[in-house]
């Protein structure tokens, strides 16, 4: 069997599961933040922390035990630097304007939220703007490969924390996983315990608990508990890791915005092959064609099929759960806001080399600094978007 | 006759559209790959990728057909959609 067919098919199945986990578990960073600010509810954040904690711990164990060789894992690691901070700020502002991060965007659009389709359109336009204007004008690739000393965190492309902290020690990945994953897991468990205690006190039940999984969840009669969503997230990341390594011997980490950006080339292919287009600006040190961002990304990666399957999976579960409805916002201005937010989302994700899935979550899974750097300015960007909306509306 | 209140027909069309789009992508990958200078896919890779895209395209279209039968033959298409905001943010415990 063709190994690429096997890899893409397995990742496609993971994509269907991913869509179901997103839609049923309401896994959205913006929704989690909004729920905390408006209602003090940490339920969705707990699910996200479970996803991060479980997956990081398992990835550390897999690498330390040599099930996936460290050399293979390192080859898939993203670099990190100033671009994570800058990109996350734009990205956070964009998703704050739209009210949905990349994961939330997929399940909302798949449930029929029209404003999120405008966000998706905005991301496509933002990607083109980045590819033909920002990327060549700023010599973007140069600044990734040659990190500015006073802005860069680490020079070069390799940024694997276990090697930086513990050299070539085999237990390095697991210790780093214990530090990051352990923190996420303990914080998630603490929040769950605190929430149960609070609800128990309000209802007069001493040992109040919520099940992680019930029959009604499996029968689509009620949404998944976010902790089940988080658990599924971790399972999906592991499927993708193993599927890619054991088929084409390359390690793949989850990502959404880079393959989604490729949709520009697919949609425009009847009219133009974007890979051949040279923009108005040309980076001086690169071959002419490299002055186009599309030229440096492959025409398809396993995540391309995964994104399509995620949309399909989320739409299928929305229909099965009786929640699909064509929803038009009352204020038509929301379409414009979501389009502008989408452009910011697209540009930010390109600058940061990924979104809250590809750079934040996968950054932690790669044991790269990318995730750590992405988080603070992401939160700052979302906060600025909230303040901006308060000012305007 | 009860009034139809959900838009599942639209979701079903979406799933079918994803299927058509996935098959369409499988057809144009070769053409797009010709324009690549950096990161060009090998013939084996392109063949495997195309096959997987076609497979999932067919799966999506079949899923749309099954959901169509479920919605309009089995359930008659008259079930009301779950409340919008409850569907998106069901976890509030407002004090």
Tab-separated table of C-alpha atoms in Angstrom:
chain	number	residue	atom	x	y	z
A	1	UNK	CA	0.000	0.000	0.000
A	2	UNK	CA	1.160	3.511	-0.790
A	3	UNK	CA	2.469	4.870	2.566
A	4	UNK	CA	1.197	8.373	1.781
A	5	UNK	CA	-2.308	7.004	1.178
A	6	UNK	CA	-2.161	5.249	4.554
A	7	UNK	CA	-0.829	8.324	6.340
A	8	UNK	CA	-3.411	10.694	4.861
A	9	UNK	CA	-6.251	8.240	5.470
A	10	UNK	CA	-5.349	7.792	9.140
A	11	UNK	CA	-4.936	11.531	9.585
A	12	UNK	CA	-8.291	11.989	7.815
A	13	UNK	CA	-9.971	9.716	10.387
A	14	UNK	CA	-8.271	11.754	13.125
A	15	UNK	CA	-9.696	14.863	11.444
A	16	UNK	CA	-13.258	13.510	11.620
A	17	UNK	CA	-12.722	12.792	15.324
A	18	UNK	CA	-11.185	16.237	15.788
A	19	UNK	CA	-14.256	17.888	14.275
A	20	UNK	CA	-16.518	15.867	16.574
A	21	UNK	CA	-14.405	16.762	19.624
A	22	UNK	CA	-14.448	20.449	18.712
A	23	UNK	CA	-18.162	20.660	18.011
A	24	UNK	CA	-19.380	18.434	20.828
A	25	UNK	CA	-16.851	19.694	23.405
A	26	UNK	CA	-17.159	23.415	22.428
A	27	UNK	CA	-13.389	23.614	22.491
A	28	UNK	CA	-12.649	27.279	21.880
A	29	UNK	CA	-10.002	29.446	23.536
A	30	UNK	CA	-12.043	32.635	23.136
A	31	UNK	CA	-15.162	30.950	24.517
A	32	UNK	CA	-13.105	29.652	27.463
A	33	UNK	CA	-11.785	33.181	28.137
A	34	UNK	CA	-15.225	34.786	27.733
A	35	UNK	CA	-16.802	32.250	30.092
A	36	UNK	CA	-14.193	33.006	32.737
A	37	UNK	CA	-14.572	36.792	32.401
A	38	UNK	CA	-18.378	36.920	32.151
A	39	UNK	CA	-19.445	34.032	34.386
A	40	UNK	CA	-16.361	32.817	36.253
A	41	UNK	CA	-16.915	29.443	34.560
A	42	UNK	CA	-13.732	27.446	33.956
A	43	UNK	CA	-15.334	24.359	32.412
A	44	UNK	CA	-13.986	24.806	28.860
A	45	UNK	CA	-10.572	25.909	30.115
A	46	UNK	CA	-10.408	22.656	32.082
A	47	UNK	CA	-10.959	20.731	28.835
A	48	UNK	CA	-8.174	22.671	27.103
A	49	UNK	CA	-5.815	22.059	30.047
A	50	UNK	CA	-6.661	18.337	29.944
A	51	UNK	CA	-5.884	18.271	26.219
A	52	UNK	CA	-2.544	20.018	26.711
A	53	UNK	CA	-1.579	18.091	29.858
A	54	UNK	CA	-2.376	14.553	28.681
A	55	UNK	CA	-0.902	14.990	25.214
A	56	UNK	CA	2.321	16.643	26.417
A	57	UNK	CA	2.884	13.907	29.041
A	58	UNK	CA	2.322	11.133	26.488
A	59	UNK	CA	4.563	12.792	23.872
A	60	UNK	CA	7.343	13.093	26.486
A	61	UNK	CA	7.025	9.432	27.450
A	62	UNK	CA	6.922	8.303	23.798
A	63	UNK	CA	10.126	10.206	23.003
A	64	UNK	CA	11.974	9.212	26.182
A	65	UNK	CA	11.102	5.538	25.698
A	66	UNK	CA	12.372	5.756	22.121
A	67	UNK	CA	9.033	4.649	20.604
A	68	UNK	CA	9.460	7.702	18.374
A	69	UNK	CA	13.203	8.498	18.137
A	70	UNK	CA	14.171	11.947	19.378
A	71	UNK	CA	15.987	12.606	16.078
A	72	UNK	CA	12.704	12.162	14.203
A	73	UNK	CA	10.816	14.342	16.674
A	74	UNK	CA	13.402	17.118	16.428
A	75	UNK	CA	13.082	17.239	12.631
A	76	UNK	CA	9.481	18.391	12.964
A	77	UNK	CA	10.178	21.086	15.563
A	78	UNK	CA	9.309	24.665	14.630
A	79	UNK	CA	11.715	27.481	15.390
A	80	UNK	CA	10.632	30.129	17.860
A	81	UNK	CA	11.388	33.800	18.264
A	82	UNK	CA	10.078	37.349	17.974
A	83	UNK	CA	7.601	36.278	15.284
A	84	UNK	CA	5.674	34.173	17.823
A	85	UNK	CA	5.162	37.240	20.015
A	86	UNK	CA	4.197	39.559	17.134
A	87	UNK	CA	2.069	37.000	15.288
A	88	UNK	CA	0.196	35.942	18.434
A	89	UNK	CA	-0.690	39.601	19.140
A	90	UNK	CA	-2.268	40.021	15.679
A	91	UNK	CA	-3.853	36.575	15.899
A	92	UNK	CA	-5.254	37.220	19.386
A	93	UNK	CA	-6.695	40.564	18.271
A	94	UNK	CA	-8.290	38.914	15.239
A	95	UNK	CA	-9.888	36.044	17.108
A	96	UNK	CA	-10.978	38.465	19.841
A	97	UNK	CA	-12.814	40.569	17.222
A	98	UNK	CA	-14.476	37.464	15.772
A	99	UNK	CA	-15.186	35.754	19.093
A	100	UNK	CA	-13.708	32.476	17.873
A	101	UNK	CA	-10.210	30.999	17.703
A	102	UNK	CA	-9.274	28.521	14.957
A	103	UNK	CA	-10.830	25.599	16.803
A	104	UNK	CA	-13.939	27.572	17.789
A	105	UNK	CA	-14.179	28.966	14.289
A	106	UNK	CA	-14.350	25.512	12.729
A	107	UNK	CA	-17.129	24.216	14.965
A	108	UNK	CA	-19.142	27.438	14.766
A	109	UNK	CA	-18.891	27.673	10.982
A	110	UNK	CA	-19.798	23.989	10.818
A	111	UNK	CA	-22.874	24.642	12.967
A	112	UNK	CA	-24.091	27.324	10.521
A	113	UNK	CA	-22.764	30.565	12.033
A	114	UNK	CA	-22.551	32.859	9.003
A	115	UNK	CA	-20.283	35.450	10.630
A	116	UNK	CA	-17.633	32.756	11.091
A	117	UNK	CA	-17.760	32.006	7.367
A	118	UNK	CA	-16.818	35.670	6.926
A	119	UNK	CA	-13.917	35.068	9.311
A	120	UNK	CA	-12.834	32.103	7.185
A	121	UNK	CA	-13.006	34.314	4.090
A	122	UNK	CA	-10.988	36.985	5.913
A	123	UNK	CA	-8.286	34.429	6.758
A	124	UNK	CA	-7.961	33.510	3.064
A	125	UNK	CA	-7.585	37.198	2.134
A	126	UNK	CA	-5.142	37.766	5.038
A	127	UNK	CA	-3.038	34.837	3.844
A	128	UNK	CA	-2.812	36.304	0.317
A	129	UNK	CA	-1.938	39.720	1.789
A	130	UNK	CA	0.837	38.111	3.837
A	131	UNK	CA	2.057	35.914	0.977
A	132	UNK	CA	2.456	38.646	-1.616
A	133	UNK	CA	3.037	41.802	0.457
A	134	UNK	CA	4.358	41.188	3.983
A	135	UNK	CA	6.422	38.084	3.263
A	136	UNK	CA	8.520	39.495	0.395
A	137	UNK	CA	8.580	43.138	1.583
A	138	UNK	CA	9.984	42.305	4.982
A	139	UNK	CA	12.321	39.529	3.803
A	140	UNK	CA	10.368	37.482	6.328
A	141	UNK	CA	12.155	34.196	5.741
A	142	UNK	CA	15.512	35.892	6.300
A	143	UNK	CA	14.460	37.052	9.765
A	144	UNK	CA	13.249	33.559	10.618
A	145	UNK	CA	16.521	31.972	9.535
A	146	UNK	CA	18.733	34.746	10.937
A	147	UNK	CA	17.126	35.723	14.201
A	148	UNK	CA	17.709	39.314	15.287
A	149	UNK	CA	19.917	38.911	18.399
A	150	UNK	CA	18.069	41.374	20.620
A	151	UNK	CA	14.649	40.118	19.551
A	152	UNK	CA	15.369	36.443	19.085
A	153	UNK	CA	15.011	33.853	21.761
A	154	UNK	CA	17.077	31.218	20.013
A	155	UNK	CA	18.976	31.489	16.771
A	156	UNK	CA	18.647	28.933	14.019
A	157	UNK	CA	15.907	26.436	13.329
A	158	UNK	CA	16.386	23.847	16.062
A	159	UNK	CA	14.624	24.746	19.263
A	160	UNK	CA	14.139	21.566	21.268
A	161	UNK	CA	13.945	22.332	24.999
A	162	UNK	CA	15.057	18.864	26.282
A	163	UNK	CA	18.341	19.219	24.371
A	164	UNK	CA	18.824	22.755	25.637
A	165	UNK	CA	18.231	21.809	29.266
A	166	UNK	CA	19.484	18.236	29.550
A	167	UNK	CA	21.734	17.669	26.538
A	168	UNK	CA	21.229	14.259	24.931
A	169	UNK	CA	19.837	12.566	28.077
A	170	UNK	CA	17.084	10.098	27.113
A	171	UNK	CA	14.935	11.139	30.057
A	172	UNK	CA	15.101	14.798	28.968
A	173	UNK	CA	11.807	14.864	26.986
A	174	UNK	CA	9.869	13.205	29.811
A	175	UNK	CA	11.216	15.598	32.459
A	176	UNK	CA	10.278	18.586	30.285
A	177	UNK	CA	6.869	16.947	29.696
A	178	UNK	CA	6.451	16.526	33.449
A	179	UNK	CA	7.154	20.213	33.998
A	180	UNK	CA	4.824	21.592	31.291
A	181	UNK	CA	2.282	18.770	31.040
A	182	UNK	CA	2.243	18.253	34.803
A	183	UNK	CA	1.493	21.946	35.311
A	184	UNK	CA	-1.389	21.886	32.802
A	185	UNK	CA	-2.817	18.693	34.274
A	186	UNK	CA	-2.587	19.790	37.914
A	187	UNK	CA	-4.013	23.224	37.103
A	188	UNK	CA	-6.879	21.585	35.193
A	189	UNK	CA	-7.627	19.169	38.030
A	190	UNK	CA	-7.491	22.007	40.578
A	191	UNK	CA	-9.978	24.085	38.556
A	192	UNK	CA	-12.310	21.081	38.192
A	193	UNK	CA	-12.185	20.369	41.917
A	194	UNK	CA	-12.800	24.030	42.753
A	195	UNK	CA	-15.766	24.227	40.364
A	196	UNK	CA	-17.336	21.030	41.744
A	197	UNK	CA	-16.944	22.363	45.287
A	198	UNK	CA	-18.568	25.670	44.350
A	199	UNK	CA	-21.534	24.058	42.576
A	200	UNK	CA	-21.859	21.502	45.399
A	201	UNK	CA	-22.116	24.304	47.956
A	202	UNK	CA	-24.746	26.109	45.885
A	203	UNK	CA	-26.828	22.967	45.440
A	204	UNK	CA	-26.230	21.601	48.918
A	205	UNK	CA	-24.538	18.462	47.583
A	206	UNK	CA	-21.348	17.558	49.419
A	207	UNK	CA	-19.830	15.270	46.797
A	208	UNK	CA	-21.012	16.979	43.615
A	209	UNK	CA	-19.339	15.572	40.500
A	210	UNK	CA	-19.939	15.687	36.758
A	211	UNK	CA	-19.282	12.590	34.658
A	212	UNK	CA	-16.600	12.804	31.982
A	213	UNK	CA	-18.722	10.674	29.636
A	214	UNK	CA	-22.373	9.570	29.541
A	215	UNK	CA	-24.573	7.609	27.144
A	216	UNK	CA	-26.418	10.779	26.224
A	217	UNK	CA	-23.131	12.338	25.092
A	218	UNK	CA	-22.378	9.336	22.904
A	219	UNK	CA	-25.921	9.440	21.487
A	220	UNK	CA	-25.462	13.166	20.626
A	221	UNK	CA	-28.284	14.121	22.978
A	222	UNK	CA	-26.073	16.430	25.012
A	223	UNK	CA	-22.691	18.106	24.392
A	224	UNK	CA	-19.509	16.395	25.485
A	225	UNK	CA	-18.018	17.440	28.752
A	226	UNK	CA	-15.008	19.604	27.802
A	227	UNK	CA	-12.838	17.113	29.694
A	228	UNK	CA	-13.956	14.407	27.243
A	229	UNK	CA	-13.214	16.874	24.429
A	230	UNK	CA	-9.743	17.398	25.916
A	231	UNK	CA	-9.167	13.663	26.154
A	232	UNK	CA	-10.161	13.242	22.499
A	233	UNK	CA	-7.813	16.092	21.526
A	234	UNK	CA	-4.918	14.211	23.109
A	235	UNK	CA	-5.898	10.959	21.364
A	236	UNK	CA	-6.025	12.776	18.003
A	237	UNK	CA	-2.555	14.335	18.459
A	238	UNK	CA	-1.186	10.869	19.232
A	239	UNK	CA	-2.907	9.272	16.193
A	240	UNK	CA	-1.360	11.953	13.948
A	241	UNK	CA	2.106	11.486	15.487
A	242	UNK	CA	2.112	7.693	15.103
A	243	UNK	CA	0.364	7.668	11.718
A	244	UNK	CA	2.956	9.982	10.216
A	245	UNK	CA	5.992	8.341	11.784
A	246	UNK	CA	5.043	4.732	11.008
A	247	UNK	CA	3.995	5.417	7.414
A	248	UNK	CA	6.332	7.945	5.786
A	249	UNK	CA	8.849	8.093	8.666
A	250	UNK	CA	8.333	11.767	9.337
A	251	UNK	CA	6.844	13.227	12.472
A	252	UNK	CA	3.812	15.490	11.934
A	253	UNK	CA	2.259	17.789	14.477
A	254	UNK	CA	-1.243	19.200	14.313
A	255	UNK	CA	-1.785	22.450	12.447
A	256	UNK	CA	-4.751	24.192	10.886
A	257	UNK	CA	-3.966	27.610	9.417
A	258	UNK	CA	-1.078	26.662	7.102
A	259	UNK	CA	-3.095	23.963	5.286
A	260	UNK	CA	-6.165	26.195	5.361
A	261	UNK	CA	-4.076	28.963	3.731
A	262	UNK	CA	-3.360	26.507	0.907
A	263	UNK	CA	-7.074	26.571	0.095
A	264	UNK	CA	-6.321	29.922	-1.595
A	265	UNK	CA	-4.294	28.069	-4.202
A	266	UNK	CA	-6.985	25.406	-4.680
A	267	UNK	CA	-9.844	27.880	-5.019
A	268	UNK	CA	-7.946	30.094	-7.436
A	269	UNK	CA	-6.390	27.272	-9.453
A	270	UNK	CA	-8.954	27.470	-12.320
A	271	UNK	CA	-7.753	31.028	-12.877
A	272	UNK	CA	-4.150	31.138	-11.688
A	273	UNK	CA	-1.454	28.910	-10.190
A	274	UNK	CA	-0.457	30.979	-7.153
A	275	UNK	CA	2.753	29.003	-6.745
A	276	UNK	CA	4.075	30.547	-9.960
A	277	UNK	CA	3.064	34.112	-9.174
A	278	UNK	CA	5.788	36.575	-8.259
A	279	UNK	CA	4.529	39.469	-6.170
A	280	UNK	CA	5.414	43.137	-6.616
A	281	UNK	CA	8.304	42.832	-4.180
A	282	UNK	CA	11.207	40.411	-4.250
A	283	UNK	CA	13.464	39.402	-1.400
A	284	UNK	CA	16.963	40.151	-2.584
A	285	UNK	CA	18.720	37.106	-1.157
A	286	UNK	CA	16.246	34.497	-2.371
A	287	UNK	CA	15.503	32.981	-5.774
A	288	UNK	CA	12.787	34.965	-7.518
A	289	UNK	CA	9.961	32.484	-6.886
A	290	UNK	CA	10.673	32.286	-3.160
A	291	UNK	CA	9.347	35.795	-2.841
A	292	UNK	CA	5.903	34.229	-2.626
A	293	UNK	CA	4.947	32.547	0.676
A	294	UNK	CA	2.927	29.878	-1.140
A	295	UNK	CA	6.097	28.710	-2.850
A	296	UNK	CA	7.712	27.642	0.440
A	297	UNK	CA	4.797	25.464	1.628
A	298	UNK	CA	3.915	22.127	0.009
A	299	UNK	CA	0.792	21.837	-2.168
A	300	UNK	CA	-0.597	19.391	0.402
A	301	UNK	CA	0.348	18.089	3.825
A	302	UNK	CA	-1.588	15.521	5.886
A	303	UNK	CA	-3.179	18.395	7.788
A	304	UNK	CA	-4.777	19.642	4.532
A	305	UNK	CA	-7.014	16.584	4.463
A	306	UNK	CA	-7.400	16.787	8.231
A	307	UNK	CA	-8.826	20.313	7.992
A	308	UNK	CA	-11.410	19.194	5.416
A	309	UNK	CA	-12.304	16.193	7.579
A	310	UNK	CA	-12.539	18.418	10.665
A	311	UNK	CA	-15.104	20.644	8.953
A	312	UNK	CA	-17.044	17.593	7.790
A	313	UNK	CA	-16.831	15.877	11.206
A	314	UNK	CA	-18.055	18.999	13.019
A	315	UNK	CA	-20.946	19.488	10.568
A	316	UNK	CA	-21.999	15.832	10.858
A	317	UNK	CA	-22.077	15.954	14.688
A	318	UNK	CA	-23.878	19.327	14.604
A	319	UNK	CA	-26.612	17.715	12.474
A	320	UNK	CA	-26.733	14.554	14.607
A	321	UNK	CA	-26.947	16.707	17.744
A	322	UNK	CA	-29.778	18.765	16.176
A	323	UNK	CA	-27.722	21.944	16.432
A	324	UNK	CA	-27.155	22.876	12.828
A	325	UNK	CA	-28.912	26.108	11.984
A	326	UNK	CA	-28.157	28.862	9.508
A	327	UNK	CA	-27.503	31.708	11.927
A	328	UNK	CA	-27.327	35.304	10.739
A	329	UNK	CA	-26.232	37.995	13.242
A	330	UNK	CA	-28.769	40.716	13.989
A	331	UNK	CA	-26.164	43.439	13.495
A	332	UNK	CA	-25.015	43.115	9.906
A	333	UNK	CA	-21.884	45.056	10.881
A	334	UNK	CA	-20.724	41.792	12.470
A	335	UNK	CA	-19.952	40.497	8.976
A	336	UNK	CA	-17.479	43.331	8.428
A	337	UNK	CA	-16.039	42.900	11.936
A	338	UNK	CA	-15.548	39.184	11.343
A	339	UNK	CA	-13.982	39.792	7.951
A	340	UNK	CA	-11.475	42.298	9.419
A	341	UNK	CA	-10.882	39.964	12.363
A	342	UNK	CA	-10.314	37.133	9.898
A	343	UNK	CA	-7.674	39.156	8.032
A	344	UNK	CA	-5.880	39.814	11.361
A	345	UNK	CA	-6.248	36.118	12.232
A	346	UNK	CA	-4.737	35.045	8.909
A	347	UNK	CA	-1.845	37.525	8.985
A	348	UNK	CA	-1.089	36.791	12.659
A	349	UNK	CA	-1.081	33.044	12.101
A	350	UNK	CA	1.321	33.421	9.177
A	351	UNK	CA	3.703	35.650	11.132
A	352	UNK	CA	3.679	33.242	14.108
A	353	UNK	CA	4.058	30.248	11.747
A	354	UNK	CA	0.767	28.852	13.046
A	355	UNK	CA	-2.320	29.396	15.163
A	356	UNK	CA	-3.476	28.330	18.617
A	357	UNK	CA	-3.369	24.729	17.373
A	358	UNK	CA	-0.205	24.680	15.238
A	359	UNK	CA	2.010	26.986	17.280
A	360	UNK	CA	0.510	27.050	20.782
A	361	UNK	CA	-0.589	23.469	21.359
A	362	UNK	CA	1.810	21.807	18.923
A	363	UNK	CA	4.551	24.112	20.238
A	364	UNK	CA	4.211	22.418	23.616
A	365	UNK	CA	3.992	18.998	21.959
A	366	UNK	CA	7.242	19.713	20.111
A	367	UNK	CA	8.870	20.915	23.350
A	368	UNK	CA	9.693	24.134	21.530
A	369	UNK	CA	9.557	27.632	23.048
A	370	UNK	CA	6.997	28.563	20.386
A	371	UNK	CA	4.045	27.654	22.630
A	372	UNK	CA	5.410	29.522	25.645
A	373	UNK	CA	6.053	32.653	23.564
A	374	UNK	CA	2.703	32.494	21.753
A	375	UNK	CA	0.546	32.416	24.905
A	376	UNK	CA	1.135	35.826	26.613
A	377	UNK	CA	0.681	38.009	23.523
A	378	UNK	CA	-2.290	35.875	22.435
A	379	UNK	CA	-4.019	36.775	25.697
A	380	UNK	CA	-2.934	40.429	25.313
A	381	UNK	CA	-4.342	40.505	21.766
A	382	UNK	CA	-7.691	39.067	22.903
A	383	UNK	CA	-7.820	41.627	25.747
A	384	UNK	CA	-7.096	44.507	23.331
A	385	UNK	CA	-9.854	43.269	21.006
A	386	UNK	CA	-12.292	43.215	23.928
A	387	UNK	CA	-11.346	46.778	24.912
A	388	UNK	CA	-11.519	47.905	21.269
A	389	UNK	CA	-15.051	46.527	20.949
A	390	UNK	CA	-16.123	48.199	24.200
A	391	UNK	CA	-14.822	51.486	22.806
A	392	UNK	CA	-16.468	51.123	19.383
A	393	UNK	CA	-19.808	49.517	20.290
B	1	UNK	CA	-48.161	19.783	9.026
B	2	UNK	CA	-45.502	20.996	11.447
B	3	UNK	CA	-43.338	23.824	10.243
B	4	UNK	CA	-39.745	22.922	9.392
B	5	UNK	CA	-37.525	24.747	11.856
B	6	UNK	CA	-34.045	23.360	11.405
B	7	UNK	CA	-31.668	23.922	8.524
B	8	UNK	CA	-30.200	20.449	8.369
B	9	UNK	CA	-30.672	20.404	4.598
B	10	UNK	CA	-28.085	23.169	4.487
B	11	UNK	CA	-25.636	21.213	6.663
B	12	UNK	CA	-26.156	18.151	4.473
B	13	UNK	CA	-25.394	20.261	1.400
B	14	UNK	CA	-22.247	21.503	3.142
B	15	UNK	CA	-21.037	17.940	3.727
B	16	UNK	CA	-21.709	17.053	0.090
B	17	UNK	CA	-19.862	20.241	-0.927
B	18	UNK	CA	-16.871	19.243	1.225
B	19	UNK	CA	-16.879	15.936	-0.651
B	20	UNK	CA	-16.980	17.605	-4.058
B	21	UNK	CA	-14.263	20.074	-2.989
B	22	UNK	CA	-12.050	17.242	-1.684
B	23	UNK	CA	-12.350	15.374	-4.994
B	24	UNK	CA	-11.715	18.628	-6.875
B	25	UNK	CA	-8.519	19.188	-4.814
B	26	UNK	CA	-7.347	15.677	-5.705
B	27	UNK	CA	-7.683	16.581	-9.406
B	28	UNK	CA	-5.693	19.837	-9.236
B	29	UNK	CA	-2.830	18.779	-6.944
B	30	UNK	CA	-0.759	17.528	-9.884
B	31	UNK	CA	-1.234	20.789	-11.792
B	32	UNK	CA	-0.284	22.882	-8.753
B	33	UNK	CA	2.705	20.664	-7.950
B	34	UNK	CA	4.133	21.407	-11.400
B	35	UNK	CA	4.571	25.027	-10.369
B	36	UNK	CA	6.592	24.178	-7.274
B	37	UNK	CA	10.295	24.914	-7.011
B	38	UNK	CA	10.647	24.364	-3.259
B	39	UNK	CA	9.023	21.316	-1.654
B	40	UNK	CA	7.849	19.577	-4.820
B	41	UNK	CA	6.000	16.312	-4.077
B	42	UNK	CA	7.329	13.061	-5.538
B	43	UNK	CA	5.196	10.951	-7.886
B	44	UNK	CA	4.567	8.335	-5.161
B	45	UNK	CA	3.530	10.994	-2.663
B	46	UNK	CA	1.232	12.705	-5.145
B	47	UNK	CA	-0.407	9.388	-6.115
B	48	UNK	CA	-1.088	8.394	-2.490
B	49	UNK	CA	-2.354	11.832	-1.551
B	50	UNK	CA	-4.720	11.955	-4.541
B	51	UNK	CA	-6.159	8.520	-3.695
B	52	UNK	CA	-6.797	9.488	-0.063
B	53	UNK	CA	-8.504	12.738	-1.102
B	54	UNK	CA	-10.773	10.840	-3.500
B	55	UNK	CA	-11.586	8.277	-0.786
B	56	UNK	CA	-12.605	10.944	1.722
B	57	UNK	CA	-14.482	12.897	-0.924
B	58	UNK	CA	-16.605	9.796	-1.591
B	59	UNK	CA	-17.033	9.214	2.167
B	60	UNK	CA	-18.345	12.785	2.634
B	61	UNK	CA	-20.812	12.438	-0.247
B	62	UNK	CA	-22.040	9.087	1.112
B	63	UNK	CA	-22.379	10.635	4.589
B	64	UNK	CA	-24.475	13.425	3.070
B	65	UNK	CA	-26.751	10.877	1.344
B	66	UNK	CA	-27.181	8.874	4.585
B	67	UNK	CA	-27.938	12.042	6.574
B	68	UNK	CA	-30.416	13.105	3.904
B	69	UNK	CA	-32.330	9.838	4.266
B	70	UNK	CA	-32.180	10.059	8.052
B	71	UNK	CA	-33.466	13.626	8.033
B	72	UNK	CA	-36.169	13.541	5.366
B	73	UNK	CA	-37.283	9.930	5.181
B	74	UNK	CA	-36.829	8.717	8.748
B	75	UNK	CA	-37.445	11.918	10.732
B	76	UNK	CA	-39.450	13.899	8.124
B	77	UNK	CA	-37.243	16.955	8.695
B	78	UNK	CA	-39.474	18.639	11.242
B	79	UNK	CA	-37.287	18.566	14.350
B	80	UNK	CA	-36.538	21.936	15.828
B	81	UNK	CA	-32.878	22.957	16.060
B	82	UNK	CA	-31.376	23.234	19.519
B	83	UNK	CA	-31.250	26.793	20.827
B	84	UNK	CA	-28.407	28.765	19.253
B	85	UNK	CA	-26.657	30.219	22.274
B	86	UNK	CA	-27.216	27.115	24.364
B	87	UNK	CA	-25.509	25.181	21.627
B	88	UNK	CA	-22.447	27.366	21.646
B	89	UNK	CA	-22.051	28.304	25.286
B	90	UNK	CA	-23.933	25.714	27.289
B	91	UNK	CA	-21.696	25.796	30.315
B	92	UNK	CA	-22.713	28.995	32.048
B	93	UNK	CA	-23.542	28.965	35.730
B	94	UNK	CA	-24.342	32.654	36.066
B	95	UNK	CA	-24.605	33.646	39.707
